[in-house]
Amino acid sequence: IQSNGNNWATSCDFRGNDLYSVQISAELCGGKCAKVQGCTHFTWTQYNGGTCWLKSGAVSKSDAISTSDSTMVCGVVPDGQQGGSGSTIQWNGNNWAMSCDFSGNDLYSAQISAELCGGKCAKVQGCTHFTWTQYNGGTCWLKSGAVSKSDAFSTNDSTMVCGVV
């Protein structure tokens, strides 16, 4: 199994220990696992048009088994990125960061570029923070409520952006 340095690989699987499954794209599976309390690893298959199998328990990359299905993806969530515990997020001076997310509190979403997401939030009444993802070609998730940078959690998706206004 060829791991790509980002804690996931193709043509592999982890047996058992399923928490639950969700119908989402392969690209979103690792980030979903990172958001779910107790999820330590995952497998994505083409089942039902694309299913992310969220899994629990102590596991390492060496526990993955090789499959002949090159569309399958499996991966682990690194310690410190599981269920929002222990942030390793690198914030810049503009109150935003990469590879992070805030859970819940969505006001609404808009299909705009990552660069415009923070400014959009600043203009919307009640928007206090935001997350940008590649969903639908680029989606800014405007969020409300009292929040600080410490409420953000790391994701496995290096394209995600989150920030506070």
XYZ file of C-alpha atoms in Angstrom:
165
model
C 0.000 0.000 0.000
C 1.464 3.315 -1.089
C 0.692 6.013 1.474
C 0.980 9.469 -0.035
C 2.302 11.253 3.061
C -1.148 12.656 3.829
C -2.260 9.646 5.876
C -4.399 8.106 3.138
C -3.903 5.746 0.209
C -5.822 4.064 -2.616
C -6.596 0.372 -3.188
C -6.884 -0.316 0.541
C -9.357 -1.003 3.325
C -9.610 -1.306 7.089
C -11.718 -4.244 8.298
C -14.536 -3.737 10.826
C -14.864 -1.138 13.599
C -17.496 0.860 11.661
C -19.066 3.789 13.531
C -21.423 4.550 10.646
C -21.374 5.368 6.936
C -22.336 8.462 4.937
C -22.886 9.009 1.212
C -20.207 11.606 0.349
C -17.358 11.935 -2.133
C -13.975 10.352 -1.492
C -12.396 13.810 -1.165
C -14.609 14.655 1.828
C -14.254 11.345 3.686
C -11.079 12.092 5.691
C -12.316 15.531 6.723
C -15.630 14.031 7.815
C -13.808 11.488 9.982
C -11.725 14.263 11.566
C -14.956 16.035 12.592
C -16.641 13.001 14.165
C -15.903 12.234 17.803
C -14.244 8.831 18.073
C -13.446 8.451 14.371
C -9.809 7.400 14.001
C -9.770 5.977 10.464
C -11.942 5.543 7.385
C -12.533 3.682 4.149
C -14.286 5.066 1.063
C -15.902 2.805 -1.542
C -18.125 3.286 -4.597
C -20.983 1.516 -2.765
C -24.312 3.365 -3.302
C -22.630 5.968 -5.497
C -19.923 6.724 -2.934
C -19.841 5.744 0.732
C -17.498 6.897 3.485
C -17.182 4.291 6.247
C -16.195 6.065 9.471
C -14.320 3.780 11.856
C -13.148 3.803 15.472
C -10.417 2.217 17.559
C -6.637 2.263 17.725
C -5.198 1.706 14.271
C -2.130 2.530 12.211
C -1.443 2.688 8.481
C 0.152 -0.762 8.693
C -3.251 -2.228 9.669
C -4.663 -1.388 6.226
C -5.212 -4.278 3.850
C -4.531 -4.114 0.122
C -7.474 -4.433 -2.281
C -7.692 -4.890 -6.039
C -10.161 -1.970 -6.283
C -8.151 1.126 -7.268
C -11.139 3.395 -6.529
C -11.113 2.499 -2.826
C -9.503 4.955 -0.415
C -8.504 4.372 3.193
C -6.833 6.569 5.740
C -6.119 7.462 9.324
C -6.757 10.676 11.234
C -3.509 11.714 12.953
C -3.483 12.066 16.732
C -4.425 15.603 17.693
C -6.814 15.986 14.751
C -9.528 13.655 15.988
C -12.914 14.996 17.054
C -11.719 18.565 17.508
C -9.163 17.829 20.206
C -5.791 19.547 20.285
C -5.507 22.073 17.493
C -2.383 22.185 15.348
C -3.802 24.969 13.197
C -1.362 27.596 11.953
C -3.171 30.963 12.094
C -1.888 33.914 10.141
C -2.190 37.602 11.074
C -5.502 37.945 9.243
C -7.466 35.575 11.512
C -7.737 32.755 8.999
C -5.956 29.456 8.465
C -5.739 26.475 6.118
C -6.790 22.860 6.787
C -9.365 23.769 9.434
C -13.090 23.931 10.083
C -15.664 25.103 12.599
C -18.515 22.673 13.282
C -22.157 23.710 12.969
C -23.752 27.149 13.390
C -24.235 27.650 9.630
C -26.194 30.771 8.642
C -26.059 29.895 4.958
C -23.609 29.042 2.210
C -22.552 30.838 -0.962
C -20.712 29.576 -4.034
C -17.736 31.971 -4.032
C -13.950 31.711 -4.036
C -11.953 31.139 -0.857
C -10.435 34.617 -1.155
C -13.881 36.268 -0.917
C -15.248 34.165 1.958
C -13.962 36.235 4.906
C -15.072 39.513 3.334
C -18.520 38.065 2.646
C -18.839 37.031 6.298
C -17.822 40.523 7.438
C -20.680 42.025 5.381
C -23.397 39.647 6.615
C -25.281 40.538 9.794
C -24.635 37.926 12.484
C -21.745 36.209 10.703
C -18.879 35.742 13.164
C -16.822 33.015 11.480
C -16.618 30.960 8.305
C -15.334 27.843 6.586
C -14.562 27.468 2.886
C -14.538 24.071 1.162
C -14.290 22.787 -2.413
C -17.900 21.530 -2.186
C -19.833 22.345 -5.412
C -16.784 23.990 -6.952
C -16.171 26.262 -3.948
C -18.520 26.997 -1.052
C -18.257 29.585 1.700
C -20.105 28.452 4.841
C -21.087 31.569 6.805
C -21.491 30.852 10.510
C -22.880 32.608 13.571
C -22.380 32.554 17.331
C -19.647 33.300 19.820
C -16.485 31.550 18.698
C -12.725 31.836 19.003
C -9.805 30.386 17.067
C -9.491 27.657 19.695
C -12.912 26.317 18.604
C -11.549 25.455 15.157
C -10.306 21.963 14.467
C -7.758 20.607 12.021
C -8.829 18.682 8.938
C -6.982 16.459 6.493
C -8.079 18.746 3.628
C -5.314 21.239 2.834
C -7.676 23.220 0.578
C -10.095 24.084 3.402
C -9.980 27.564 4.924
C -11.537 28.760 8.166
C -11.507 32.076 9.932
C -13.019 34.487 12.412
C -14.303 37.988 11.701
